[in-house]
């Protein structure tokens, strides 16, 4: 749980993962009223889950901006007889709209690796918070093993300064890795793909699963506009200069796969 001003009214709100010691965790925001003692708080279900054994949560400026952003990490092996997590995630929830609207929150997958008591800290001195954490309950694994400490480098494109890094673009179960100097148009391309396309697709799938087809369609429309913007930039003269020859082909292939995914999702709604 974190106390942080989520809606810019100057009052500390609460961002919390509830039912954390279970397989049915949920993410909520609780917005403080003018009088937090006598007046009711406004609860907003940011993510209905289910999330598995959450033991990691941290507020940080992951994209370099001041908008609220919270890392939430699922564990790899749960206690209390919960057993191994079949599909662990580390997420970042980022406010892109109204804090009181579930659709105003964007969820981004950092990795499909469990973590325990993870912290947000700048480990490589580039000015952006990275994520570092360990494992728990590895003595309950079969066979038992020692836990590991892992860290995830923040390669968010909109931060203050960057050097040449390996950037992983993940969408629709595929991964494209390429060495890029994250600056200028290439940084903008990655930001557009991450924030305007993939994040909206994830939210559309969540809303569709929950039966809210109207919000799912809104998110699909936003993802489609983001994809159009991404392709236009990639095929522009500056885009061809930034990604000469075949270096831009992985991103073009990714865009093609996303376009098919959007069509399939739209047809299912």
PDB file of C-alpha atoms in Angstrom:
ATOM      1  CA  UNK A   1       0.000   0.000   0.000  1.00  0.00           C
ATOM      2  CA  UNK A   2       1.185   3.509  -0.829  1.00  0.00           C
ATOM      3  CA  UNK A   3      -0.047   6.937   0.235  1.00  0.00           C
ATOM      4  CA  UNK A   4       0.243   9.267  -2.771  1.00  0.00           C
ATOM      5  CA  UNK A   5      -1.774  12.107  -4.295  1.00  0.00           C
ATOM      6  CA  UNK A   6      -3.403  10.424  -7.285  1.00  0.00           C
ATOM      7  CA  UNK A   7      -5.812  13.110  -8.501  1.00  0.00           C
ATOM      8  CA  UNK A   8      -3.782  16.267  -7.929  1.00  0.00           C
ATOM      9  CA  UNK A   9      -6.015  17.758  -5.212  1.00  0.00           C
ATOM     10  CA  UNK A  10      -3.177  17.992  -2.705  1.00  0.00           C
ATOM     11  CA  UNK A  11      -4.560  15.270  -0.442  1.00  0.00           C
ATOM     12  CA  UNK A  12      -2.807  11.902  -0.018  1.00  0.00           C
ATOM     13  CA  UNK A  13      -4.814   9.067  -1.527  1.00  0.00           C
ATOM     14  CA  UNK A  14      -4.175   5.328  -1.191  1.00  0.00           C
ATOM     15  CA  UNK A  15      -3.020   2.900  -3.896  1.00  0.00           C
ATOM     16  CA  UNK A  16      -3.314  -0.643  -2.610  1.00  0.00           C
ATOM     17  CA  UNK A  17      -3.212  -4.292  -3.577  1.00  0.00           C
ATOM     18  CA  UNK A  18      -5.862  -6.066  -1.521  1.00  0.00           C
ATOM     19  CA  UNK A  19      -6.117  -9.803  -0.804  1.00  0.00           C
ATOM     20  CA  UNK A  20      -2.363  -9.821  -1.382  1.00  0.00           C
ATOM     21  CA  UNK A  21      -1.747 -13.080   0.493  1.00  0.00           C
ATOM     22  CA  UNK A  22      -3.957 -15.016  -1.909  1.00  0.00           C
ATOM     23  CA  UNK A  23      -4.469 -15.999  -5.533  1.00  0.00           C
ATOM     24  CA  UNK A  24      -7.280 -13.422  -5.857  1.00  0.00           C
ATOM     25  CA  UNK A  25      -5.439 -10.118  -5.421  1.00  0.00           C
ATOM     26  CA  UNK A  26      -6.943  -6.893  -6.770  1.00  0.00           C
ATOM     27  CA  UNK A  27      -5.534  -3.397  -7.283  1.00  0.00           C
ATOM     28  CA  UNK A  28      -7.542  -0.452  -5.958  1.00  0.00           C
ATOM     29  CA  UNK A  29      -7.195   3.307  -5.607  1.00  0.00           C
ATOM     30  CA  UNK A  30      -8.943   5.041  -2.709  1.00  0.00           C
ATOM     31  CA  UNK A  31      -9.397   8.766  -3.250  1.00  0.00           C
ATOM     32  CA  UNK A  32      -9.478  10.910  -0.147  1.00  0.00           C
ATOM     33  CA  UNK A  33     -12.402  13.302   0.500  1.00  0.00           C
ATOM     34  CA  UNK A  34     -12.004  16.810   1.917  1.00  0.00           C
ATOM     35  CA  UNK A  35     -12.420  15.360   5.404  1.00  0.00           C
ATOM     36  CA  UNK A  36     -10.832  11.893   5.395  1.00  0.00           C
ATOM     37  CA  UNK A  37     -12.105  11.147   8.912  1.00  0.00           C
ATOM     38  CA  UNK A  38     -15.830  11.832   8.601  1.00  0.00           C
ATOM     39  CA  UNK A  39     -16.498  11.620   4.841  1.00  0.00           C
ATOM     40  CA  UNK A  40     -16.477   8.455   2.689  1.00  0.00           C
ATOM     41  CA  UNK A  41     -13.533   7.693   0.446  1.00  0.00           C
ATOM     42  CA  UNK A  42     -14.011   6.898  -3.252  1.00  0.00           C
ATOM     43  CA  UNK A  43     -12.886   3.398  -4.173  1.00  0.00           C
ATOM     44  CA  UNK A  44     -11.717   2.718  -7.742  1.00  0.00           C
ATOM     45  CA  UNK A  45     -10.980  -0.828  -8.918  1.00  0.00           C
ATOM     46  CA  UNK A  46      -7.876  -0.338 -11.041  1.00  0.00           C
ATOM     47  CA  UNK A  47      -7.339  -4.038 -11.796  1.00  0.00           C
ATOM     48  CA  UNK A  48      -9.838  -6.783 -10.888  1.00  0.00           C
ATOM     49  CA  UNK A  49      -7.060  -9.349 -11.087  1.00  0.00           C
ATOM     50  CA  UNK A  50      -6.650 -12.014 -10.067  1.00  0.00           C
ATOM     51  CA  UNK A  51      -3.120 -11.253  -8.876  1.00  0.00           C
ATOM     52  CA  UNK A  52      -1.073 -13.931  -7.147  1.00  0.00           C
ATOM     53  CA  UNK A  53       0.630 -13.355  -3.781  1.00  0.00           C
ATOM     54  CA  UNK A  54       1.652  -9.716  -4.244  1.00  0.00           C
ATOM     55  CA  UNK A  55       4.598  -8.795  -2.018  1.00  0.00           C
ATOM     56  CA  UNK A  56       6.055  -5.946  -4.061  1.00  0.00           C
ATOM     57  CA  UNK A  57       4.710  -2.442  -4.612  1.00  0.00           C
ATOM     58  CA  UNK A  58       6.560   0.818  -5.210  1.00  0.00           C
ATOM     59  CA  UNK A  59       5.769   4.334  -6.412  1.00  0.00           C
ATOM     60  CA  UNK A  60       8.351   5.897  -8.725  1.00  0.00           C
ATOM     61  CA  UNK A  61       8.733   8.082 -11.822  1.00  0.00           C
ATOM     62  CA  UNK A  62       9.359   5.159 -14.135  1.00  0.00           C
ATOM     63  CA  UNK A  63       8.835   7.198 -17.329  1.00  0.00           C
ATOM     64  CA  UNK A  64      10.524  10.313 -15.945  1.00  0.00           C
ATOM     65  CA  UNK A  65       7.245  12.218 -15.619  1.00  0.00           C
ATOM     66  CA  UNK A  66       5.353  13.291 -12.498  1.00  0.00           C
ATOM     67  CA  UNK A  67       2.190  11.328 -13.310  1.00  0.00           C
ATOM     68  CA  UNK A  68       1.348   8.628 -10.707  1.00  0.00           C
ATOM     69  CA  UNK A  69       3.011   5.301 -11.479  1.00  0.00           C
ATOM     70  CA  UNK A  70       3.098   2.196  -9.292  1.00  0.00           C
ATOM     71  CA  UNK A  71       4.977  -1.073  -9.690  1.00  0.00           C
ATOM     72  CA  UNK A  72       3.150  -4.187  -8.467  1.00  0.00           C
ATOM     73  CA  UNK A  73       4.904  -7.562  -8.508  1.00  0.00           C
ATOM     74  CA  UNK A  74       3.474 -11.043  -8.056  1.00  0.00           C
ATOM     75  CA  UNK A  75       5.482 -13.635  -6.166  1.00  0.00           C
ATOM     76  CA  UNK A  76       6.881 -16.760  -7.764  1.00  0.00           C
ATOM     77  CA  UNK A  77       5.887 -19.251  -5.038  1.00  0.00           C
ATOM     78  CA  UNK A  78       3.134 -18.391  -2.590  1.00  0.00           C
ATOM     79  CA  UNK A  79       2.974 -19.194   1.088  1.00  0.00           C
ATOM     80  CA  UNK A  80      -0.099 -20.397   2.987  1.00  0.00           C
ATOM     81  CA  UNK A  81      -0.349 -23.437   0.669  1.00  0.00           C
ATOM     82  CA  UNK A  82      -0.861 -21.251  -2.417  1.00  0.00           C
ATOM     83  CA  UNK A  83       1.938 -23.127  -4.184  1.00  0.00           C
ATOM     84  CA  UNK A  84       3.836 -22.082  -7.321  1.00  0.00           C
ATOM     85  CA  UNK A  85       2.542 -19.191  -9.414  1.00  0.00           C
ATOM     86  CA  UNK A  86       1.801 -20.622 -12.885  1.00  0.00           C
ATOM     87  CA  UNK A  87       2.107 -17.241 -14.631  1.00  0.00           C
ATOM     88  CA  UNK A  88       3.794 -14.526 -12.538  1.00  0.00           C
ATOM     89  CA  UNK A  89       3.929 -10.883 -13.636  1.00  0.00           C
ATOM     90  CA  UNK A  90       5.512  -7.606 -12.717  1.00  0.00           C
ATOM     91  CA  UNK A  91       3.251  -4.699 -13.687  1.00  0.00           C
ATOM     92  CA  UNK A  92       3.469  -0.931 -13.758  1.00  0.00           C
ATOM     93  CA  UNK A  93       0.170   0.915 -13.375  1.00  0.00           C
ATOM     94  CA  UNK A  94       0.366   4.399 -14.887  1.00  0.00           C
ATOM     95  CA  UNK A  95      -2.277   7.113 -14.683  1.00  0.00           C
ATOM     96  CA  UNK A  96      -3.090   8.391 -18.181  1.00  0.00           C
ATOM     97  CA  UNK A  97      -6.564   9.796 -17.487  1.00  0.00           C
ATOM     98  CA  UNK A  98      -8.804  10.428 -14.499  1.00  0.00           C
ATOM     99  CA  UNK A  99      -7.807   8.672 -11.280  1.00  0.00           C
ATOM    100  CA  UNK A 100     -11.484   8.041 -10.526  1.00  0.00           C
ATOM    101  CA  UNK A 101     -12.031   6.164 -13.809  1.00  0.00           C
ATOM    102  CA  UNK A 102     -10.701   2.583 -14.104  1.00  0.00           C
ATOM    103  CA  UNK A 103     -10.102   3.286 -17.799  1.00  0.00           C
ATOM    104  CA  UNK A 104      -7.754   6.092 -16.789  1.00  0.00           C
ATOM    105  CA  UNK A 105      -5.171   3.570 -15.638  1.00  0.00           C
ATOM    106  CA  UNK A 106      -2.726   1.878 -18.017  1.00  0.00           C
ATOM    107  CA  UNK A 107      -1.172  -1.480 -17.101  1.00  0.00           C
ATOM    108  CA  UNK A 108       2.192  -2.416 -18.612  1.00  0.00           C
ATOM    109  CA  UNK A 109       3.862  -5.819 -18.221  1.00  0.00           C
ATOM    110  CA  UNK A 110       7.511  -5.521 -17.184  1.00  0.00           C
ATOM    111  CA  UNK A 111       8.234  -9.240 -17.132  1.00  0.00           C
ATOM    112  CA  UNK A 112       6.749 -12.694 -16.566  1.00  0.00           C
ATOM    113  CA  UNK A 113       9.070 -13.448 -13.641  1.00  0.00           C
ATOM    114  CA  UNK A 114       7.980 -13.498 -10.023  1.00  0.00           C
ATOM    115  CA  UNK A 115       9.622 -11.231  -7.461  1.00  0.00           C
ATOM    116  CA  UNK A 116       9.487 -10.638  -3.719  1.00  0.00           C
ATOM    117  CA  UNK A 117       9.879  -7.376  -1.778  1.00  0.00           C
ATOM    118  CA  UNK A 118      11.045  -5.644  -4.968  1.00  0.00           C
ATOM    119  CA  UNK A 119      12.190  -2.031  -4.774  1.00  0.00           C
ATOM    120  CA  UNK A 120      12.355   0.815  -7.280  1.00  0.00           C
ATOM    121  CA  UNK A 121      15.886   2.247  -7.389  1.00  0.00           C
ATOM    122  CA  UNK A 122      18.198   3.702 -10.029  1.00  0.00           C
ATOM    123  CA  UNK A 123      20.897   1.038 -10.304  1.00  0.00           C
ATOM    124  CA  UNK A 124      22.771   2.234 -13.395  1.00  0.00           C
ATOM    125  CA  UNK A 125      22.804   5.979 -12.794  1.00  0.00           C
ATOM    126  CA  UNK A 126      20.744   6.992 -15.846  1.00  0.00           C
ATOM    127  CA  UNK A 127      18.226   8.929 -13.782  1.00  0.00           C
ATOM    128  CA  UNK A 128      15.404   6.402 -14.148  1.00  0.00           C
ATOM    129  CA  UNK A 129      14.246   4.005 -11.410  1.00  0.00           C
ATOM    130  CA  UNK A 130      14.949   0.350 -12.143  1.00  0.00           C
ATOM    131  CA  UNK A 131      13.390  -2.597 -10.288  1.00  0.00           C
ATOM    132  CA  UNK A 132      15.254  -5.061  -8.068  1.00  0.00           C
ATOM    133  CA  UNK A 133      13.862  -7.964  -6.069  1.00  0.00           C
ATOM    134  CA  UNK A 134      14.417 -11.472  -4.844  1.00  0.00           C
ATOM    135  CA  UNK A 135      12.409 -14.710  -4.625  1.00  0.00           C
ATOM    136  CA  UNK A 136      10.514 -16.227  -1.700  1.00  0.00           C
ATOM    137  CA  UNK A 137       9.551 -19.716  -0.636  1.00  0.00           C
ATOM    138  CA  UNK A 138      12.043 -21.427  -2.931  1.00  0.00           C
ATOM    139  CA  UNK A 139      12.438 -24.008  -0.157  1.00  0.00           C
ATOM    140  CA  UNK A 140       8.917 -25.100  -1.115  1.00  0.00           C
ATOM    141  CA  UNK A 141       9.919 -25.720  -4.725  1.00  0.00           C
ATOM    142  CA  UNK A 142      10.356 -29.270  -6.000  1.00  0.00           C
ATOM    143  CA  UNK A 143      13.236 -29.783  -5.619  1.00  0.00           C
ATOM    144  CA  UNK A 144      14.058 -27.007  -3.119  1.00  0.00           C
ATOM    145  CA  UNK A 145      16.550 -24.435  -4.395  1.00  0.00           C
ATOM    146  CA  UNK A 146      18.240 -21.207  -3.412  1.00  0.00           C
ATOM    147  CA  UNK A 147      16.462 -17.980  -4.266  1.00  0.00           C
ATOM    148  CA  UNK A 148      17.881 -15.491  -6.757  1.00  0.00           C
ATOM    149  CA  UNK A 149      18.155 -11.705  -6.802  1.00  0.00           C
ATOM    150  CA  UNK A 150      17.160 -10.092 -10.115  1.00  0.00           C
ATOM    151  CA  UNK A 151      16.900  -6.575 -11.478  1.00  0.00           C
ATOM    152  CA  UNK A 152      15.106  -5.086 -14.447  1.00  0.00           C
ATOM    153  CA  UNK A 153      16.672  -2.170 -16.306  1.00  0.00           C
ATOM    154  CA  UNK A 154      14.324   0.703 -17.083  1.00  0.00           C
ATOM    155  CA  UNK A 155      14.607   1.570 -20.783  1.00  0.00           C
ATOM    156  CA  UNK A 156      11.583   3.890 -20.876  1.00  0.00           C
ATOM    157  CA  UNK A 157      12.090   6.190 -23.832  1.00  0.00           C
ATOM    158  CA  UNK A 158      10.804   9.427 -22.324  1.00  0.00           C
ATOM    159  CA  UNK A 159      13.337   9.694 -19.514  1.00  0.00           C
ATOM    160  CA  UNK A 160      15.975  12.404 -19.195  1.00  0.00           C
ATOM    161  CA  UNK A 161      19.081  10.740 -20.675  1.00  0.00           C
ATOM    162  CA  UNK A 162      19.852   7.391 -22.289  1.00  0.00           C
ATOM    163  CA  UNK A 163      22.793   5.511 -23.707  1.00  0.00           C
ATOM    164  CA  UNK A 164      22.815   2.573 -26.107  1.00  0.00           C
ATOM    165  CA  UNK A 165      20.835  -0.233 -24.477  1.00  0.00           C
ATOM    166  CA  UNK A 166      19.059  -3.442 -25.387  1.00  0.00           C
ATOM    167  CA  UNK A 167      15.390  -2.560 -25.604  1.00  0.00           C
ATOM    168  CA  UNK A 168      12.794  -5.312 -25.439  1.00  0.00           C
ATOM    169  CA  UNK A 169       9.469  -4.606 -27.101  1.00  0.00           C
ATOM    170  CA  UNK A 170       6.830  -7.106 -26.000  1.00  0.00           C
ATOM    171  CA  UNK A 171       3.383  -7.347 -27.579  1.00  0.00           C
ATOM    172  CA  UNK A 172       0.894 -10.150 -28.234  1.00  0.00           C
ATOM    173  CA  UNK A 173       3.224 -12.808 -26.918  1.00  0.00           C
ATOM    174  CA  UNK A 174       6.063 -11.913 -29.299  1.00  0.00           C
ATOM    175  CA  UNK A 175       9.340 -10.206 -28.545  1.00  0.00           C
ATOM    176  CA  UNK A 176      11.577  -8.056 -30.668  1.00  0.00           C
ATOM    177  CA  UNK A 177      15.034  -7.230 -29.365  1.00  0.00           C
ATOM    178  CA  UNK A 178      17.348  -4.757 -30.978  1.00  0.00           C
ATOM    179  CA  UNK A 179      20.273  -2.577 -30.057  1.00  0.00           C
ATOM    180  CA  UNK A 180      19.112   1.015 -30.263  1.00  0.00           C
ATOM    181  CA  UNK A 181      20.429   4.373 -29.182  1.00  0.00           C
ATOM    182  CA  UNK A 182      17.292   5.488 -27.402  1.00  0.00           C
ATOM    183  CA  UNK A 183      17.016   9.058 -28.572  1.00  0.00           C
ATOM    184  CA  UNK A 184      15.064  11.181 -31.011  1.00  0.00           C
ATOM    185  CA  UNK A 185      12.578   9.411 -33.235  1.00  0.00           C
ATOM    186  CA  UNK A 186      13.557   5.893 -32.210  1.00  0.00           C
ATOM    187  CA  UNK A 187      12.720   6.745 -28.599  1.00  0.00           C
ATOM    188  CA  UNK A 188       9.403   8.197 -29.728  1.00  0.00           C
ATOM    189  CA  UNK A 189       8.614   5.045 -31.720  1.00  0.00           C
ATOM    190  CA  UNK A 190       9.175   2.821 -28.697  1.00  0.00           C
ATOM    191  CA  UNK A 191       7.110   5.115 -26.484  1.00  0.00           C
ATOM    192  CA  UNK A 192       4.235   5.085 -28.967  1.00  0.00           C
ATOM    193  CA  UNK A 193       4.302   1.289 -29.241  1.00  0.00           C
ATOM    194  CA  UNK A 194       4.466   0.757 -25.468  1.00  0.00           C
ATOM    195  CA  UNK A 195       2.045   3.399 -24.248  1.00  0.00           C
ATOM    196  CA  UNK A 196      -0.448   4.110 -27.032  1.00  0.00           C
ATOM    197  CA  UNK A 197      -0.767   0.626 -28.482  1.00  0.00           C
ATOM    198  CA  UNK A 198       0.177  -2.217 -26.135  1.00  0.00           C
ATOM    199  CA  UNK A 199      -1.200  -0.622 -22.984  1.00  0.00           C
ATOM    200  CA  UNK A 200      -4.583   0.019 -24.589  1.00  0.00           C
ATOM    201  CA  UNK A 201      -4.727  -3.522 -25.985  1.00  0.00           C
ATOM    202  CA  UNK A 202      -4.103  -4.949 -22.523  1.00  0.00           C
ATOM    203  CA  UNK A 203      -6.877  -2.806 -21.053  1.00  0.00           C
ATOM    204  CA  UNK A 204      -9.245  -3.757 -23.887  1.00  0.00           C
ATOM    205  CA  UNK A 205      -8.660  -7.429 -23.137  1.00  0.00           C
ATOM    206  CA  UNK A 206      -9.270  -6.826 -19.428  1.00  0.00           C
ATOM    207  CA  UNK A 207     -12.548  -4.992 -20.075  1.00  0.00           C
ATOM    208  CA  UNK A 208     -13.663  -7.642 -22.578  1.00  0.00           C
ATOM    209  CA  UNK A 209     -12.959 -10.405 -20.082  1.00  0.00           C
ATOM    210  CA  UNK A 210     -14.980  -8.507 -17.503  1.00  0.00           C
ATOM    211  CA  UNK A 211     -17.904  -8.140 -19.899  1.00  0.00           C
ATOM    212  CA  UNK A 212     -17.520  -4.370 -20.401  1.00  0.00           C
ATOM    213  CA  UNK A 213     -17.563  -4.336 -24.193  1.00  0.00           C
ATOM    214  CA  UNK A 214     -18.131  -0.587 -24.430  1.00  0.00           C
ATOM    215  CA  UNK A 215     -14.882   0.267 -22.655  1.00  0.00           C
ATOM    216  CA  UNK A 216     -13.096  -2.498 -24.521  1.00  0.00           C
ATOM    217  CA  UNK A 217     -14.113  -0.902 -27.836  1.00  0.00           C
ATOM    218  CA  UNK A 218     -12.908   2.517 -26.632  1.00  0.00           C
ATOM    219  CA  UNK A 219      -9.513   1.050 -25.774  1.00  0.00           C
ATOM    220  CA  UNK A 220      -9.301  -0.797 -29.097  1.00  0.00           C
ATOM    221  CA  UNK A 221     -10.011   2.459 -30.915  1.00  0.00           C
ATOM    222  CA  UNK A 222      -7.227   4.197 -28.999  1.00  0.00           C
ATOM    223  CA  UNK A 223      -4.847   1.338 -29.756  1.00  0.00           C
ATOM    224  CA  UNK A 224      -5.760   1.579 -33.457  1.00  0.00           C
ATOM    225  CA  UNK A 225      -5.024   5.297 -33.529  1.00  0.00           C
ATOM    226  CA  UNK A 226      -1.744   4.691 -31.730  1.00  0.00           C
ATOM    227  CA  UNK A 227      -0.793   2.006 -34.232  1.00  0.00           C
ATOM    228  CA  UNK A 228      -1.589   4.324 -37.159  1.00  0.00           C
ATOM    229  CA  UNK A 229       0.622   6.978 -35.613  1.00  0.00           C
ATOM    230  CA  UNK A 230       3.397   4.447 -35.022  1.00  0.00           C
ATOM    231  CA  UNK A 231       3.346   3.156 -38.637  1.00  0.00           C
ATOM    232  CA  UNK A 232       3.217   6.697 -40.042  1.00  0.00           C
ATOM    233  CA  UNK A 233       6.307   7.684 -38.054  1.00  0.00           C
ATOM    234  CA  UNK A 234       8.129   4.472 -38.930  1.00  0.00           C
ATOM    235  CA  UNK A 235       7.535   4.984 -42.664  1.00  0.00           C
ATOM    236  CA  UNK A 236       8.304   8.708 -42.676  1.00  0.00           C
ATOM    237  CA  UNK A 237      11.589  10.010 -44.143  1.00  0.00           C
ATOM    238  CA  UNK A 238      12.882  10.577 -40.611  1.00  0.00           C
ATOM    239  CA  UNK A 239      11.768   7.095 -39.649  1.00  0.00           C
ATOM    240  CA  UNK A 240      13.622   5.526 -42.559  1.00  0.00           C
ATOM    241  CA  UNK A 241      16.681   7.565 -41.608  1.00  0.00           C
ATOM    242  CA  UNK A 242      16.482   6.452 -37.984  1.00  0.00           C
ATOM    243  CA  UNK A 243      15.845   2.824 -38.988  1.00  0.00           C
ATOM    244  CA  UNK A 244      17.771   2.388 -42.254  1.00  0.00           C
ATOM    245  CA  UNK A 245      17.632  -0.715 -44.410  1.00  0.00           C
ATOM    246  CA  UNK A 246      16.275  -3.798 -42.695  1.00  0.00           C
ATOM    247  CA  UNK A 247      16.755  -2.502 -39.148  1.00  0.00           C
ATOM    248  CA  UNK A 248      13.148  -1.307 -39.020  1.00  0.00           C
ATOM    249  CA  UNK A 249      11.691  -4.600 -40.273  1.00  0.00           C
ATOM    250  CA  UNK A 250      11.159  -6.142 -36.802  1.00  0.00           C
ATOM    251  CA  UNK A 251       9.009  -3.169 -35.832  1.00  0.00           C
ATOM    252  CA  UNK A 252       7.074  -3.417 -39.105  1.00  0.00           C
ATOM    253  CA  UNK A 253       6.467  -7.113 -38.476  1.00  0.00           C
ATOM    254  CA  UNK A 254       5.305  -6.279 -34.955  1.00  0.00           C
ATOM    255  CA  UNK A 255       2.895  -3.669 -36.295  1.00  0.00           C
ATOM    256  CA  UNK A 256       1.454  -6.212 -38.723  1.00  0.00           C
ATOM    257  CA  UNK A 257       0.884  -8.710 -35.907  1.00  0.00           C
ATOM    258  CA  UNK A 258      -0.758  -6.028 -33.772  1.00  0.00           C
ATOM    259  CA  UNK A 259      -3.052  -5.010 -36.629  1.00  0.00           C
ATOM    260  CA  UNK A 260      -4.287  -8.612 -36.930  1.00  0.00           C
ATOM    261  CA  UNK A 261      -4.767  -8.833 -33.177  1.00  0.00           C
ATOM    262  CA  UNK A 262      -6.834  -5.624 -33.199  1.00  0.00           C
ATOM    263  CA  UNK A 263      -9.046  -7.020 -35.976  1.00  0.00           C
ATOM    264  CA  UNK A 264      -9.551 -10.291 -34.101  1.00  0.00           C
ATOM    265  CA  UNK A 265     -10.426  -8.486 -30.874  1.00  0.00           C
ATOM    266  CA  UNK A 266     -12.836  -6.145 -32.652  1.00  0.00           C
ATOM    267  CA  UNK A 267     -14.577  -9.101 -34.284  1.00  0.00           C
ATOM    268  CA  UNK A 268     -15.006 -10.804 -30.909  1.00  0.00           C
ATOM    269  CA  UNK A 269     -16.807  -7.741 -29.531  1.00  0.00           C
TER     270      UNK A 269
END
